[in-house]
Short mmCIF file of C-alpha atoms in Angstrom, two decimals:
data_model
loop_
_atom_site.label_atom_id
_atom_site.label_comp_id
_atom_site.label_asym_id
_atom_site.label_seq_id
_atom_site.Cartn_x
_atom_site.Cartn_y
_atom_site.Cartn_z
CA UNK T 1262 31.19 -74.09 123.50
CA UNK T 1263 31.14 -73.21 119.86
CA UNK T 1264 30.27 -68.57 120.12
CA UNK T 1265 27.20 -67.03 117.82
CA UNK T 1266 29.74 -65.18 116.72
CA UNK T 1267 31.42 -67.85 114.61
CA UNK T 1268 29.03 -69.28 112.01
CA UNK T 1269 29.49 -73.15 110.87
CA UNK T 1270 29.81 -74.50 107.60
CA UNK T 1271 26.26 -74.73 108.00
CA UNK T 1272 24.86 -71.45 108.44
CA UNK T 1273 27.63 -69.98 106.11
CA UNK T 1274 25.31 -72.79 103.66
CA UNK T 1275 22.33 -71.01 104.31
CA UNK T 1276 23.31 -67.48 104.14
CA UNK T 1277 24.59 -67.57 100.36
CA UNK T 1278 21.54 -69.98 99.53
CA UNK T 1279 19.07 -67.06 100.95
CA UNK T 1280 21.15 -64.21 99.25
CA UNK T 1281 21.04 -65.30 96.32
CA UNK T 1282 17.11 -66.60 97.36
CA UNK T 1283 16.55 -63.40 97.59
CA UNK T 1284 18.89 -61.51 94.97
CA UNK T 1285 17.12 -62.95 92.12
CA UNK T 1286 13.99 -62.51 93.76
CA UNK T 1287 14.35 -58.19 93.99
CA UNK T 1288 16.09 -58.70 90.60
CA UNK T 1289 12.74 -59.63 89.23
CA UNK T 1290 10.34 -57.33 91.84
CA UNK T 1291 12.50 -54.11 90.47
CA UNK T 1292 12.21 -55.58 86.61
CA UNK T 1293 16.36 -55.46 86.43
CA UNK T 1294 18.81 -57.25 83.58
CA UNK T 1295 21.02 -60.02 84.58
CA UNK T 1296 23.65 -57.22 85.11
CA UNK T 1297 22.78 -56.31 88.15
CA UNK T 1298 23.40 -60.14 90.42
CA UNK T 1299 26.69 -59.25 91.37
CA UNK T 1300 25.09 -56.29 93.25
CA UNK T 1301 21.69 -57.74 93.32
CA UNK T 1302 23.97 -59.79 95.73
CA UNK T 1303 26.47 -57.93 97.05
CA UNK T 1304 23.16 -56.06 98.47
CA UNK T 1305 20.93 -59.15 99.66
CA UNK T 1306 24.16 -60.77 101.78
CA UNK T 1307 24.35 -56.56 103.34
CA UNK T 1308 20.19 -57.12 104.42
CA UNK T 1309 20.86 -60.26 105.88
CA UNK T 1310 24.04 -60.33 107.45
CA UNK T 1311 21.63 -57.17 109.22
CA UNK T 1312 19.60 -59.75 110.59
CA UNK T 1313 22.16 -61.77 111.43
CA UNK T 1314 24.85 -59.28 113.89
CA UNK T 1315 21.87 -58.02 115.76
CA UNK T 1316 20.70 -62.15 116.64
CA UNK T 1317 23.97 -63.40 116.98
CA UNK T 1318 25.44 -60.26 119.27
CA UNK T 1319 22.82 -60.70 121.89
CA UNK T 1320 22.86 -64.62 121.73
CA UNK T 1321 26.42 -63.92 122.20
CA UNK T 1322 25.33 -62.22 125.30
CA UNK T 1323 22.59 -64.79 126.00
CA UNK T 1324 24.77 -67.82 126.39
CA UNK T 1325 22.76 -69.29 123.28
CA UNK T 1326 22.84 -70.90 120.30
CA UNK T 1327 21.78 -69.38 116.39
CA UNK T 1328 21.77 -71.67 113.57
CA UNK T 1329 20.39 -70.77 110.24
CA UNK T 1330 18.85 -72.34 107.52
CA UNK T 1331 17.25 -72.25 104.38
CA UNK T 1332 14.20 -73.87 103.89
CA UNK T 1333 12.82 -75.50 101.00
CA UNK T 1334 9.98 -74.33 101.06
CA UNK T 1335 10.65 -71.16 101.93
CA UNK T 1336 12.70 -71.33 98.89
CA UNK T 1337 10.63 -72.03 96.39
CA UNK T 1338 6.95 -70.18 97.13
CA UNK T 1339 9.90 -66.99 96.54
CA UNK T 1340 11.43 -67.97 93.86
CA UNK T 1341 7.75 -69.14 92.70
CA UNK T 1342 6.67 -65.42 93.34
CA UNK T 1343 10.03 -64.33 91.51
CA UNK T 1344 8.77 -66.34 88.25
CA UNK T 1345 5.41 -64.69 88.42
CA UNK T 1346 6.56 -61.46 88.32
CA UNK T 1347 9.32 -62.12 85.66
CA UNK T 1348 6.03 -63.50 82.94
CA UNK T 1349 3.39 -60.81 83.93
CA UNK T 1350 5.56 -57.26 84.99
CA UNK T 1351 4.17 -56.57 88.01
CA UNK T 1352 5.42 -56.38 90.86
CA UNK T 1353 5.45 -58.93 93.06
CA UNK T 1354 8.26 -59.83 95.34
CA UNK T 1355 7.96 -62.55 97.78
CA UNK T 1356 10.97 -63.33 100.50
CA UNK T 1357 10.40 -66.31 102.73
CA UNK T 1358 14.54 -68.37 101.86
CA UNK T 1359 15.72 -68.97 105.82
CA UNK T 1360 14.83 -69.09 108.65
CA UNK T 1361 16.76 -68.83 112.78
CA UNK T 1362 16.39 -72.05 115.34
CA UNK T 1363 17.88 -70.62 118.49
CA UNK T 1364 19.15 -73.06 121.38
CA UNK T 1365 21.42 -72.91 124.58
CA UNK T 1366 22.09 -75.89 127.01
CA UNK T 1367 20.69 -75.87 130.66
CA UNK T 1368 24.26 -75.39 132.47
CA UNK T 1369 25.58 -73.02 130.55
CA UNK T 1370 22.90 -70.33 131.68
CA UNK T 1371 23.05 -70.65 135.63
CA UNK T 1372 21.87 -67.25 136.95
CA UNK T 1373 20.83 -65.89 133.53
CA UNK T 1374 17.34 -67.81 132.89
CA UNK T 1375 15.48 -71.21 133.27
CA UNK T 1376 13.33 -73.13 131.30
CA UNK T 1377 10.58 -70.88 131.98
CA UNK T 1378 11.38 -67.89 130.26
CA UNK T 1379 12.99 -69.75 126.91
CA UNK T 1380 10.49 -68.57 124.62
CA UNK T 1381 10.92 -64.83 126.08
CA UNK T 1382 15.07 -65.39 125.61
CA UNK T 1383 14.18 -66.19 121.57
CA UNK T 1384 11.52 -63.48 121.76
CA UNK T 1385 15.17 -61.45 122.84
CA UNK T 1386 16.96 -62.90 119.82
CA UNK T 1387 13.98 -62.13 117.11
CA UNK T 1388 14.02 -58.97 118.12
CA UNK T 1389 17.58 -57.87 117.78
CA UNK T 1390 17.61 -59.31 114.96
CA UNK T 1391 14.53 -57.01 113.11
CA UNK T 1392 16.52 -53.98 115.15
CA UNK T 1393 19.32 -53.92 113.49
CA UNK T 1394 17.43 -54.63 110.21
CA UNK T 1395 15.48 -51.17 111.16
CA UNK T 1396 18.87 -49.80 111.71
CA UNK T 1397 20.92 -51.01 108.67
CA UNK T 1398 17.93 -49.04 106.72
CA UNK T 1399 17.53 -46.06 108.03
CA UNK T 1400 20.93 -45.71 107.33
CA UNK T 1401 20.61 -46.56 103.69
CA UNK T 1402 17.32 -44.14 104.02
CA UNK T 1403 18.86 -41.02 105.19
CA UNK T 1404 21.44 -41.66 103.01
CA UNK T 1405 20.29 -42.00 99.87
CA UNK T 1406 20.78 -45.16 99.45
CA UNK T 1407 17.50 -46.51 97.91
CA UNK T 1408 17.73 -49.98 97.06
CA UNK T 1409 19.41 -51.13 100.44
CA UNK T 1410 17.23 -49.32 101.87
CA UNK T 1411 13.67 -50.93 99.84
CA UNK T 1412 15.07 -54.53 100.27
CA UNK T 1413 15.51 -53.90 103.98
CA UNK T 1414 12.63 -52.18 104.83
CA UNK T 1415 10.27 -55.70 102.60
CA UNK T 1416 13.52 -58.04 104.09
CA UNK T 1417 11.70 -56.91 107.31
CA UNK T 1418 8.30 -56.70 106.36
CA UNK T 1419 8.21 -60.29 105.52
CA UNK T 1420 10.84 -61.72 108.09
CA UNK T 1421 7.77 -60.13 110.93
CA UNK T 1422 5.07 -62.45 109.23
CA UNK T 1423 3.83 -64.82 111.84
CA UNK T 1424 4.06 -67.42 110.19
CA UNK T 1425 4.08 -71.30 111.81
CA UNK T 1426 1.57 -73.03 110.32
CA UNK T 1427 2.70 -75.73 108.41
CA UNK T 1428 -0.24 -75.26 105.78
CA UNK T 1429 1.87 -71.66 104.73
CA UNK T 1430 5.07 -73.06 103.08
CA UNK T 1431 7.29 -71.19 105.51
CA UNK T 1432 8.88 -72.11 108.72
CA UNK T 1433 8.61 -69.99 111.11
CA UNK T 1434 9.89 -66.87 110.77
CA UNK T 1435 10.74 -64.09 112.49
CA UNK T 1436 7.57 -62.21 113.25
CA UNK T 1437 6.22 -65.58 114.95
CA UNK T 1438 8.47 -65.48 117.51
CA UNK T 1439 7.85 -62.23 118.40
CA UNK T 1440 3.87 -62.23 118.58
CA UNK T 1441 4.35 -65.32 121.08
CA UNK T 1442 5.95 -63.83 123.88
CA UNK T 1443 4.99 -59.82 123.32
CA UNK T 1444 1.50 -59.06 120.66
CA UNK T 1445 1.54 -55.63 121.59
CA UNK T 1446 5.87 -55.41 120.70
CA UNK T 1447 4.55 -57.62 117.64
CA UNK T 1448 2.17 -55.00 116.11
CA UNK T 1449 4.21 -51.61 116.96
CA UNK T 1450 7.25 -53.24 114.82
CA UNK T 1451 4.46 -54.44 112.39
CA UNK T 1452 3.24 -50.81 111.83
CA UNK T 1453 7.08 -49.62 111.64
CA UNK T 1454 8.01 -51.78 109.15
CA UNK T 1455 4.41 -50.73 106.90
CA UNK T 1456 5.17 -47.03 107.41
CA UNK T 1457 9.90 -48.09 106.41
CA UNK T 1458 7.45 -49.26 102.78
CA UNK T 1459 5.61 -45.77 102.42
CA UNK T 1460 8.88 -43.64 103.42
CA UNK T 1461 10.99 -45.97 100.87
CA UNK T 1462 8.78 -46.70 97.37
CA UNK T 1463 6.92 -43.31 98.04
#
């Protein structure tokens, strides 16, 4: 059984592509020059890692598997927003470069679950990623790491979008998993994300 704490080559490739897309989008949003790219790549990697860490720690406990995937549609939408920001000079940002798919083998779940609550397990996994993102933001906000706090708040806000519809150019986001199981939790977490944005940017 492969451990969710040991990512596959495909996971690492998706992480690298997603990190690059997020860095480009944030650079356009902040109107930074190309000299900031290495630092923004570091920030983007840490933000995405924060989400991954939470999901994979819970997946390890659940005997579940996580596959991180970059999405062509979501990445194209994100880069389009960055292009608009570059051209217009307006603070435009869209962050939909990645998605995660969750799975598990029935024989590994004796005494832990039944198929009927698989949606709840997905909800736990998605919520775990949001929780560690919030924790990373809180650390950065309290210790004065402004750019990290801004990016973490933005990334969490976009990940909480409940998008899971073929006509929306993204894949299923964490918000869709959360809303599917518990609308009240989604409302609270989205409210927290909005408060994070207000505190961070104003």
